[in-house]
Amino acid sequence: MGLASKKANVAFDSIHSSTDKQLEKKVVYDTKDLNLWYGKDHALKNINLSIYEKEVTAIIGPSGCGKSTYIKTLNRMVQLVPIVKISGDISYRGKSILDKSYKVEDLRTRVGMVFQKPNPFPKSIYDNVAYGPRIHGIRNKKILDEIVERSLRGAAIWDEVKERLHENAYGLSGGQQQRLCIARCLAIEPDVILMDEPTSALDPKSTLKVEELIHELKNNYSIIIVTHNMQQAARISDKTAFFLNGEVVEFDDTDVIFSNPTDKRTEDYITGRFG
């Protein structure tokens, strides 16, 4: 067998192996022909995306392109806006979340959200994390103590706050508050974590800690993150979707998007020609 043939076979085996690994993973969210209007403004146009479990999926694109709107459809937060109209479908674990019989409370128990600005409750660090479990009926102090410690450890902040659990969460730094909000999210044991620009209000050191945390969390959670920071998307995500004017221009493995995009608009955006 010649060298060229060997290289071709290696390339084929690599692609085949990658495809097999992807097939082994389960689809968490499947978005089909999704359209969304704010009144007459057509904000999302024919969105088709499959998001797989235990991966980090980054949503990138310029301001106003529909990134945050899309992520807020995944837990139905967008439907809090009275003038919103939606067509198409979004299924979570095979069930349509837009079906009227799907209780939004059940969805948000499985799908946690971390916002752009840290939003701890005006309570103690402990009570912030215990809030969700208490809402779900857990009252036993020993169990709550275990959940609080496990969640804070999971958010990589336990060692920084273990002596301060009953102090007000507002006394934490911005980066610590954001990790506390992630711990509060973990306390309800979600399946998916949505993150809407979670580091945009943080300093570089805090941003690094949150990125390191995301890398650890994807071993147990599916993470979908909206980010303006393309370097961040390249560092932390497995898949990247490029949104432009309410459409998905391109969706692929992150290394493909950033090294060999198929659409010139994607290349123009990631090389800084616009956005």
PDB file of C-alpha atoms in Angstrom:
ATOM      1  CA  MET A   1       0.000   0.000   0.000  1.00  0.00           C
ATOM      2  CA  GLY A   2       1.375   3.415  -0.994  1.00  0.00           C
ATOM      3  CA  LEU A   3       1.893   6.301   1.437  1.00  0.00           C
ATOM      4  CA  ALA A   4      -0.986   8.296  -0.050  1.00  0.00           C
ATOM      5  CA  SER A   5      -3.340   5.342   0.431  1.00  0.00           C
ATOM      6  CA  LYS A   6      -2.187   4.887   4.029  1.00  0.00           C
ATOM      7  CA  LYS A   7      -2.823   8.591   4.740  1.00  0.00           C
ATOM      8  CA  ALA A   8      -6.261   8.367   3.168  1.00  0.00           C
ATOM      9  CA  ASN A   9      -7.110   5.345   5.314  1.00  0.00           C
ATOM     10  CA  VAL A  10      -5.881   7.072   8.476  1.00  0.00           C
ATOM     11  CA  ALA A  11      -7.973  10.149   7.648  1.00  0.00           C
ATOM     12  CA  PHE A  12     -11.012   7.974   6.948  1.00  0.00           C
ATOM     13  CA  ASP A  13     -10.542   6.028  10.205  1.00  0.00           C
ATOM     14  CA  SER A  14     -10.209   9.292  12.134  1.00  0.00           C
ATOM     15  CA  ILE A  15     -13.425  10.705  10.664  1.00  0.00           C
ATOM     16  CA  HIS A  16     -15.214   7.381  11.182  1.00  0.00           C
ATOM     17  CA  SER A  17     -14.052   7.219  14.822  1.00  0.00           C
ATOM     18  CA  SER A  18     -15.147  10.809  15.444  1.00  0.00           C
ATOM     19  CA  THR A  19     -18.565  10.074  13.925  1.00  0.00           C
ATOM     20  CA  ASP A  20     -18.939   6.944  16.055  1.00  0.00           C
ATOM     21  CA  LYS A  21     -18.141   8.912  19.224  1.00  0.00           C
ATOM     22  CA  GLN A  22     -20.724  11.536  18.310  1.00  0.00           C
ATOM     23  CA  LEU A  23     -23.337   8.866  17.662  1.00  0.00           C
ATOM     24  CA  GLU A  24     -22.661   7.422  21.125  1.00  0.00           C
ATOM     25  CA  LYS A  25     -23.633  10.729  22.726  1.00  0.00           C
ATOM     26  CA  LYS A  26     -27.277  11.507  23.288  1.00  0.00           C
ATOM     27  CA  VAL A  27     -28.995  14.613  21.996  1.00  0.00           C
ATOM     28  CA  VAL A  28     -30.031  16.876  24.864  1.00  0.00           C
ATOM     29  CA  TYR A  29     -31.723  19.621  22.846  1.00  0.00           C
ATOM     30  CA  ASP A  30     -33.014  19.316  19.305  1.00  0.00           C
ATOM     31  CA  THR A  31     -34.176  22.570  17.714  1.00  0.00           C
ATOM     32  CA  LYS A  32     -36.117  22.258  14.473  1.00  0.00           C
ATOM     33  CA  ASP A  33     -37.227  25.108  12.198  1.00  0.00           C
ATOM     34  CA  LEU A  34     -37.451  27.502  15.139  1.00  0.00           C
ATOM     35  CA  ASN A  35     -38.729  30.989  14.349  1.00  0.00           C
ATOM     36  CA  LEU A  36     -39.346  33.687  16.935  1.00  0.00           C
ATOM     37  CA  TRP A  37     -40.836  37.156  16.649  1.00  0.00           C
ATOM     38  CA  TYR A  38     -40.877  40.050  19.105  1.00  0.00           C
ATOM     39  CA  GLY A  39     -44.024  41.636  17.728  1.00  0.00           C
ATOM     40  CA  LYS A  40     -43.106  42.217  14.075  1.00  0.00           C
ATOM     41  CA  ASP A  41     -39.347  41.801  14.630  1.00  0.00           C
ATOM     42  CA  HIS A  42     -38.249  38.417  13.289  1.00  0.00           C
ATOM     43  CA  ALA A  43     -35.514  37.673  15.862  1.00  0.00           C
ATOM     44  CA  LEU A  44     -34.793  33.982  15.158  1.00  0.00           C
ATOM     45  CA  LYS A  45     -35.047  32.490  11.680  1.00  0.00           C
ATOM     46  CA  ASN A  46     -35.285  28.768  10.911  1.00  0.00           C
ATOM     47  CA  ILE A  47     -32.924  27.627  13.657  1.00  0.00           C
ATOM     48  CA  ASN A  48     -31.875  23.975  13.425  1.00  0.00           C
ATOM     49  CA  LEU A  49     -29.416  22.775  16.076  1.00  0.00           C
ATOM     50  CA  SER A  50     -28.735  19.504  17.869  1.00  0.00           C
ATOM     51  CA  ILE A  51     -26.904  19.876  21.161  1.00  0.00           C
ATOM     52  CA  TYR A  52     -25.270  16.830  22.724  1.00  0.00           C
ATOM     53  CA  GLU A  53     -24.841  15.859  26.354  1.00  0.00           C
ATOM     54  CA  LYS A  54     -21.667  16.493  28.340  1.00  0.00           C
ATOM     55  CA  GLU A  55     -20.292  18.979  25.832  1.00  0.00           C
ATOM     56  CA  VAL A  56     -19.773  22.715  25.939  1.00  0.00           C
ATOM     57  CA  THR A  57     -21.597  24.406  23.077  1.00  0.00           C
ATOM     58  CA  ALA A  58     -20.672  28.044  22.470  1.00  0.00           C
ATOM     59  CA  ILE A  59     -23.027  30.507  20.780  1.00  0.00           C
ATOM     60  CA  ILE A  60     -21.088  33.363  19.177  1.00  0.00           C
ATOM     61  CA  GLY A  61     -22.019  36.335  17.005  1.00  0.00           C
ATOM     62  CA  PRO A  62     -22.279  40.145  17.063  1.00  0.00           C
ATOM     63  CA  SER A  63     -24.654  42.042  19.337  1.00  0.00           C
ATOM     64  CA  GLY A  64     -28.308  41.722  18.406  1.00  0.00           C
ATOM     65  CA  CYS A  65     -27.876  38.536  16.383  1.00  0.00           C
ATOM     66  CA  GLY A  66     -30.219  36.397  18.523  1.00  0.00           C
ATOM     67  CA  LYS A  67     -27.738  34.603  20.811  1.00  0.00           C
ATOM     68  CA  SER A  68     -29.381  35.463  24.115  1.00  0.00           C
ATOM     69  CA  THR A  69     -32.867  35.120  22.674  1.00  0.00           C
ATOM     70  CA  TYR A  70     -32.052  31.592  21.554  1.00  0.00           C
ATOM     71  CA  ILE A  71     -30.623  30.479  24.874  1.00  0.00           C
ATOM     72  CA  LYS A  72     -33.656  31.905  26.675  1.00  0.00           C
ATOM     73  CA  THR A  73     -35.963  29.789  24.511  1.00  0.00           C
ATOM     74  CA  LEU A  74     -34.247  26.686  25.891  1.00  0.00           C
ATOM     75  CA  ASN A  75     -35.765  27.226  29.345  1.00  0.00           C
ATOM     76  CA  ARG A  76     -38.775  29.210  28.061  1.00  0.00           C
ATOM     77  CA  MET A  77     -37.703  32.431  29.773  1.00  0.00           C
ATOM     78  CA  VAL A  78     -38.297  34.249  26.506  1.00  0.00           C
ATOM     79  CA  GLN A  79     -41.998  33.494  26.813  1.00  0.00           C
ATOM     80  CA  LEU A  80     -42.193  35.920  29.728  1.00  0.00           C
ATOM     81  CA  VAL A  81     -42.207  38.649  27.056  1.00  0.00           C
ATOM     82  CA  PRO A  82     -45.898  39.163  26.123  1.00  0.00           C
ATOM     83  CA  ILE A  83     -45.302  40.035  22.452  1.00  0.00           C
ATOM     84  CA  VAL A  84     -43.268  36.886  21.662  1.00  0.00           C
ATOM     85  CA  LYS A  85     -44.565  34.484  19.021  1.00  0.00           C
ATOM     86  CA  ILE A  86     -42.834  31.160  18.271  1.00  0.00           C
ATOM     87  CA  SER A  87     -43.115  28.543  15.524  1.00  0.00           C
ATOM     88  CA  GLY A  88     -41.165  25.320  15.007  1.00  0.00           C
ATOM     89  CA  ASP A  89     -40.124  23.082  17.871  1.00  0.00           C
ATOM     90  CA  ILE A  90     -37.542  22.531  20.595  1.00  0.00           C
ATOM     91  CA  SER A  91     -37.306  19.121  22.197  1.00  0.00           C
ATOM     92  CA  TYR A  92     -35.430  18.387  25.415  1.00  0.00           C
ATOM     93  CA  ARG A  93     -34.550  14.736  25.916  1.00  0.00           C
ATOM     94  CA  GLY A  94     -37.069  13.854  23.212  1.00  0.00           C
ATOM     95  CA  LYS A  95     -40.012  15.857  24.564  1.00  0.00           C
ATOM     96  CA  SER A  96     -41.271  19.128  23.112  1.00  0.00           C
ATOM     97  CA  ILE A  97     -40.792  21.915  25.650  1.00  0.00           C
ATOM     98  CA  LEU A  98     -43.218  24.094  23.680  1.00  0.00           C
ATOM     99  CA  ASP A  99     -46.058  21.637  24.253  1.00  0.00           C
ATOM    100  CA  LYS A 100     -48.592  23.172  26.647  1.00  0.00           C
ATOM    101  CA  SER A 101     -48.549  20.004  28.754  1.00  0.00           C
ATOM    102  CA  TYR A 102     -44.825  20.449  29.533  1.00  0.00           C
ATOM    103  CA  LYS A 103     -44.629  22.212  32.901  1.00  0.00           C
ATOM    104  CA  VAL A 104     -42.118  25.048  32.879  1.00  0.00           C
ATOM    105  CA  GLU A 105     -41.259  24.283  36.527  1.00  0.00           C
ATOM    106  CA  ASP A 106     -40.146  20.768  35.538  1.00  0.00           C
ATOM    107  CA  LEU A 107     -38.029  22.155  32.703  1.00  0.00           C
ATOM    108  CA  ARG A 108     -36.269  24.709  34.904  1.00  0.00           C
ATOM    109  CA  THR A 109     -35.495  22.044  37.487  1.00  0.00           C
ATOM    110  CA  ARG A 110     -33.539  20.176  34.816  1.00  0.00           C
ATOM    111  CA  VAL A 111     -32.130  23.243  33.070  1.00  0.00           C
ATOM    112  CA  GLY A 112     -30.286  25.765  35.254  1.00  0.00           C
ATOM    113  CA  MET A 113     -29.230  29.242  34.183  1.00  0.00           C
ATOM    114  CA  VAL A 114     -26.331  31.546  35.012  1.00  0.00           C
ATOM    115  CA  PHE A 115     -26.716  35.159  33.939  1.00  0.00           C
ATOM    116  CA  GLN A 116     -24.362  37.826  32.639  1.00  0.00           C
ATOM    117  CA  LYS A 117     -24.147  39.689  35.946  1.00  0.00           C
ATOM    118  CA  PRO A 118     -23.854  37.742  39.193  1.00  0.00           C
ATOM    119  CA  ASN A 119     -27.259  37.825  40.904  1.00  0.00           C
ATOM    120  CA  PRO A 120     -26.945  36.322  44.384  1.00  0.00           C
ATOM    121  CA  PHE A 121     -29.970  36.663  46.644  1.00  0.00           C
ATOM    122  CA  PRO A 122     -29.680  39.132  49.550  1.00  0.00           C
ATOM    123  CA  LYS A 123     -29.133  36.220  51.888  1.00  0.00           C
ATOM    124  CA  SER A 124     -26.233  34.327  53.404  1.00  0.00           C
ATOM    125  CA  ILE A 125     -23.919  32.256  51.246  1.00  0.00           C
ATOM    126  CA  TYR A 126     -25.447  29.128  52.791  1.00  0.00           C
ATOM    127  CA  ASP A 127     -29.042  30.237  52.183  1.00  0.00           C
ATOM    128  CA  ASN A 128     -28.286  31.117  48.566  1.00  0.00           C
ATOM    129  CA  VAL A 129     -27.231  27.542  47.840  1.00  0.00           C
ATOM    130  CA  ALA A 130     -29.898  25.923  50.022  1.00  0.00           C
ATOM    131  CA  TYR A 131     -32.682  27.978  48.438  1.00  0.00           C
ATOM    132  CA  GLY A 132     -33.451  25.588  45.558  1.00  0.00           C
ATOM    133  CA  PRO A 133     -33.394  22.380  47.629  1.00  0.00           C
ATOM    134  CA  ARG A 134     -35.672  24.018  50.220  1.00  0.00           C
ATOM    135  CA  ILE A 135     -38.116  25.024  47.469  1.00  0.00           C
ATOM    136  CA  HIS A 136     -38.160  21.345  46.495  1.00  0.00           C
ATOM    137  CA  GLY A 137     -39.114  20.325  50.014  1.00  0.00           C
ATOM    138  CA  ILE A 138     -35.786  19.439  51.620  1.00  0.00           C
ATOM    139  CA  ARG A 139     -35.774  20.559  55.251  1.00  0.00           C
ATOM    140  CA  ASN A 140     -33.331  18.157  56.921  1.00  0.00           C
ATOM    141  CA  LYS A 141     -30.337  20.238  58.052  1.00  0.00           C
ATOM    142  CA  LYS A 142     -27.822  17.438  57.607  1.00  0.00           C
ATOM    143  CA  ILE A 143     -28.946  16.857  54.021  1.00  0.00           C
ATOM    144  CA  LEU A 144     -28.924  20.602  53.307  1.00  0.00           C
ATOM    145  CA  ASP A 145     -25.418  20.902  54.780  1.00  0.00           C
ATOM    146  CA  GLU A 146     -24.237  18.122  52.453  1.00  0.00           C
ATOM    147  CA  ILE A 147     -25.878  19.729  49.403  1.00  0.00           C
ATOM    148  CA  VAL A 148     -24.397  23.139  50.207  1.00  0.00           C
ATOM    149  CA  GLU A 149     -20.881  21.778  50.639  1.00  0.00           C
ATOM    150  CA  ARG A 150     -21.099  19.550  47.553  1.00  0.00           C
ATOM    151  CA  SER A 151     -22.431  22.405  45.416  1.00  0.00           C
ATOM    152  CA  LEU A 152     -19.834  24.906  46.613  1.00  0.00           C
ATOM    153  CA  ARG A 153     -17.086  22.338  46.006  1.00  0.00           C
ATOM    154  CA  GLY A 154     -18.550  21.686  42.563  1.00  0.00           C
ATOM    155  CA  ALA A 155     -18.347  25.404  41.829  1.00  0.00           C
ATOM    156  CA  ALA A 156     -14.728  25.557  43.050  1.00  0.00           C
ATOM    157  CA  ILE A 157     -15.457  28.068  45.805  1.00  0.00           C
ATOM    158  CA  TRP A 158     -15.810  25.940  48.978  1.00  0.00           C
ATOM    159  CA  ASP A 159     -12.307  26.621  50.282  1.00  0.00           C
ATOM    160  CA  GLU A 160     -12.832  30.366  49.898  1.00  0.00           C
ATOM    161  CA  VAL A 161     -16.156  30.541  51.770  1.00  0.00           C
ATOM    162  CA  LYS A 162     -16.339  27.571  54.160  1.00  0.00           C
ATOM    163  CA  GLU A 163     -15.617  29.831  57.148  1.00  0.00           C
ATOM    164  CA  ARG A 164     -18.086  32.473  55.933  1.00  0.00           C
ATOM    165  CA  LEU A 165     -21.205  30.472  55.112  1.00  0.00           C
ATOM    166  CA  HIS A 166     -23.511  32.619  57.215  1.00  0.00           C
ATOM    167  CA  GLU A 167     -22.206  35.944  55.943  1.00  0.00           C
ATOM    168  CA  ASN A 168     -24.158  37.911  53.333  1.00  0.00           C
ATOM    169  CA  ALA A 169     -23.349  36.845  49.768  1.00  0.00           C
ATOM    170  CA  TYR A 170     -23.003  40.504  48.767  1.00  0.00           C
ATOM    171  CA  GLY A 171     -19.697  40.552  50.659  1.00  0.00           C
ATOM    172  CA  LEU A 172     -18.106  38.307  48.021  1.00  0.00           C
ATOM    173  CA  SER A 173     -16.139  39.613  45.059  1.00  0.00           C
ATOM    174  CA  GLY A 174     -17.769  39.642  41.619  1.00  0.00           C
ATOM    175  CA  GLY A 175     -16.004  36.462  40.545  1.00  0.00           C
ATOM    176  CA  GLN A 176     -16.915  34.719  43.796  1.00  0.00           C
ATOM    177  CA  GLN A 177     -20.528  35.823  43.433  1.00  0.00           C
ATOM    178  CA  GLN A 178     -20.659  34.306  39.948  1.00  0.00           C
ATOM    179  CA  ARG A 179     -19.262  31.003  41.213  1.00  0.00           C
ATOM    180  CA  LEU A 180     -21.789  31.138  44.069  1.00  0.00           C
ATOM    181  CA  CYS A 181     -24.539  31.512  41.465  1.00  0.00           C
ATOM    182  CA  ILE A 182     -23.138  28.455  39.681  1.00  0.00           C
ATOM    183  CA  ALA A 183     -23.179  26.582  43.027  1.00  0.00           C
ATOM    184  CA  ARG A 184     -26.812  27.649  43.519  1.00  0.00           C
ATOM    185  CA  CYS A 185     -27.538  26.224  40.076  1.00  0.00           C
ATOM    186  CA  LEU A 186     -25.743  22.938  40.873  1.00  0.00           C
ATOM    187  CA  ALA A 187     -27.688  22.520  44.125  1.00  0.00           C
ATOM    188  CA  ILE A 188     -30.844  21.527  42.229  1.00  0.00           C
ATOM    189  CA  GLU A 189     -28.841  18.884  40.295  1.00  0.00           C
ATOM    190  CA  PRO A 190     -29.660  20.075  36.780  1.00  0.00           C
ATOM    191  CA  ASP A 191     -28.960  18.191  33.581  1.00  0.00           C
ATOM    192  CA  VAL A 192     -28.111  21.294  31.528  1.00  0.00           C
ATOM    193  CA  ILE A 193     -26.518  24.611  32.493  1.00  0.00           C
ATOM    194  CA  LEU A 194     -27.253  27.644  30.341  1.00  0.00           C
ATOM    195  CA  MET A 195     -24.753  30.495  30.644  1.00  0.00           C
ATOM    196  CA  ASP A 196     -25.466  33.916  29.165  1.00  0.00           C
ATOM    197  CA  GLU A 197     -22.081  35.694  28.951  1.00  0.00           C
ATOM    198  CA  PRO A 198     -21.155  34.577  32.492  1.00  0.00           C
ATOM    199  CA  THR A 199     -17.724  36.242  32.533  1.00  0.00           C
ATOM    200  CA  SER A 200     -18.401  39.532  30.726  1.00  0.00           C
ATOM    201  CA  ALA A 201     -18.564  41.459  34.026  1.00  0.00           C
ATOM    202  CA  LEU A 202     -15.509  39.737  35.558  1.00  0.00           C
ATOM    203  CA  ASP A 203     -11.813  40.556  35.705  1.00  0.00           C
ATOM    204  CA  PRO A 204      -9.315  38.294  33.848  1.00  0.00           C
ATOM    205  CA  LYS A 205      -8.384  36.276  36.959  1.00  0.00           C
ATOM    206  CA  SER A 206     -12.016  35.541  37.823  1.00  0.00           C
ATOM    207  CA  THR A 207     -12.748  34.786  34.173  1.00  0.00           C
ATOM    208  CA  LEU A 208      -9.989  32.157  34.163  1.00  0.00           C
ATOM    209  CA  LYS A 209     -11.433  30.498  37.268  1.00  0.00           C
ATOM    210  CA  VAL A 210     -14.897  30.312  35.721  1.00  0.00           C
ATOM    211  CA  GLU A 211     -13.466  28.901  32.469  1.00  0.00           C
ATOM    212  CA  GLU A 212     -11.549  26.255  34.414  1.00  0.00           C
ATOM    213  CA  LEU A 213     -14.760  25.439  36.261  1.00  0.00           C
ATOM    214  CA  ILE A 214     -16.707  25.052  33.008  1.00  0.00           C
ATOM    215  CA  HIS A 215     -14.060  22.615  31.777  1.00  0.00           C
ATOM    216  CA  GLU A 216     -14.596  20.496  34.914  1.00  0.00           C
ATOM    217  CA  LEU A 217     -18.384  20.750  34.896  1.00  0.00           C
ATOM    218  CA  LYS A 218     -18.784  19.346  31.384  1.00  0.00           C
ATOM    219  CA  ASN A 219     -17.833  15.920  32.766  1.00  0.00           C
ATOM    220  CA  ASN A 220     -21.257  15.846  34.408  1.00  0.00           C
ATOM    221  CA  TYR A 221     -23.364  18.505  32.698  1.00  0.00           C
ATOM    222  CA  SER A 222     -24.256  19.750  29.234  1.00  0.00           C
ATOM    223  CA  ILE A 223     -23.301  23.422  29.010  1.00  0.00           C
ATOM    224  CA  ILE A 224     -24.530  25.995  26.494  1.00  0.00           C
ATOM    225  CA  ILE A 225     -22.728  29.317  26.731  1.00  0.00           C
ATOM    226  CA  VAL A 226     -23.358  32.613  24.964  1.00  0.00           C
ATOM    227  CA  THR A 227     -20.146  34.614  24.660  1.00  0.00           C
ATOM    228  CA  HIS A 228     -18.893  37.708  22.861  1.00  0.00           C
ATOM    229  CA  ASN A 229     -15.353  36.542  23.528  1.00  0.00           C
ATOM    230  CA  MET A 230     -14.254  34.411  20.595  1.00  0.00           C
ATOM    231  CA  GLN A 231     -11.000  33.432  22.298  1.00  0.00           C
ATOM    232  CA  GLN A 232     -13.079  32.138  25.187  1.00  0.00           C
ATOM    233  CA  ALA A 233     -15.256  30.084  22.837  1.00  0.00           C
ATOM    234  CA  ALA A 234     -12.127  28.622  21.248  1.00  0.00           C
ATOM    235  CA  ARG A 235     -10.673  27.759  24.678  1.00  0.00           C
ATOM    236  CA  ILE A 236     -13.611  26.121  26.391  1.00  0.00           C
ATOM    237  CA  SER A 237     -16.121  24.758  23.867  1.00  0.00           C
ATOM    238  CA  ASP A 238     -16.474  21.520  21.935  1.00  0.00           C
ATOM    239  CA  LYS A 239     -18.988  22.881  19.429  1.00  0.00           C
ATOM    240  CA  THR A 240     -19.607  26.422  18.230  1.00  0.00           C
ATOM    241  CA  ALA A 241     -22.629  27.965  16.530  1.00  0.00           C
ATOM    242  CA  PHE A 242     -22.174  31.276  14.730  1.00  0.00           C
ATOM    243  CA  PHE A 243     -25.339  33.391  14.742  1.00  0.00           C
ATOM    244  CA  LEU A 244     -25.871  36.363  12.418  1.00  0.00           C
ATOM    245  CA  ASN A 245     -29.065  38.375  11.944  1.00  0.00           C
ATOM    246  CA  GLY A 246     -31.125  35.729  13.732  1.00  0.00           C
ATOM    247  CA  GLU A 247     -29.803  32.811  11.676  1.00  0.00           C
ATOM    248  CA  VAL A 248     -27.302  30.044  12.311  1.00  0.00           C
ATOM    249  CA  VAL A 249     -24.662  30.656   9.670  1.00  0.00           C
ATOM    250  CA  GLU A 250     -22.476  27.745  10.701  1.00  0.00           C
ATOM    251  CA  PHE A 251     -22.404  25.066  13.412  1.00  0.00           C
ATOM    252  CA  ASP A 252     -19.517  22.625  13.779  1.00  0.00           C
ATOM    253  CA  ASP A 253     -16.709  21.399  16.004  1.00  0.00           C
ATOM    254  CA  THR A 254     -15.033  24.430  17.536  1.00  0.00           C
ATOM    255  CA  ASP A 255     -11.630  23.677  16.018  1.00  0.00           C
ATOM    256  CA  VAL A 256     -13.236  23.531  12.564  1.00  0.00           C
ATOM    257  CA  ILE A 257     -15.107  26.820  13.052  1.00  0.00           C
ATOM    258  CA  PHE A 258     -11.938  28.628  14.112  1.00  0.00           C
ATOM    259  CA  SER A 259      -9.454  27.012  11.726  1.00  0.00           C
ATOM    260  CA  ASN A 260     -11.404  26.056   8.619  1.00  0.00           C
ATOM    261  CA  PRO A 261     -14.901  27.608   8.475  1.00  0.00           C
ATOM    262  CA  THR A 262     -16.966  26.837   5.394  1.00  0.00           C
ATOM    263  CA  ASP A 263     -18.840  30.154   5.234  1.00  0.00           C
ATOM    264  CA  LYS A 264     -16.982  33.374   4.432  1.00  0.00           C
ATOM    265  CA  ARG A 265     -19.171  35.300   6.882  1.00  0.00           C
ATOM    266  CA  THR A 266     -17.891  33.067   9.682  1.00  0.00           C
ATOM    267  CA  GLU A 267     -14.304  33.674   8.603  1.00  0.00           C
ATOM    268  CA  ASP A 268     -14.909  37.427   8.400  1.00  0.00           C
ATOM    269  CA  TYR A 269     -16.378  37.493  11.906  1.00  0.00           C
ATOM    270  CA  ILE A 270     -13.722  35.431  13.659  1.00  0.00           C
ATOM    271  CA  THR A 271     -10.931  37.370  11.949  1.00  0.00           C
ATOM    272  CA  GLY A 272     -12.404  40.664  13.129  1.00  0.00           C
ATOM    273  CA  ARG A 273     -13.612  42.089   9.817  1.00  0.00           C
ATOM    274  CA  PHE A 274     -16.947  42.930  11.477  1.00  0.00           C
ATOM    275  CA  GLY A 275     -18.746  42.517  14.786  1.00  0.00           C
TER     276      GLY A 275
END
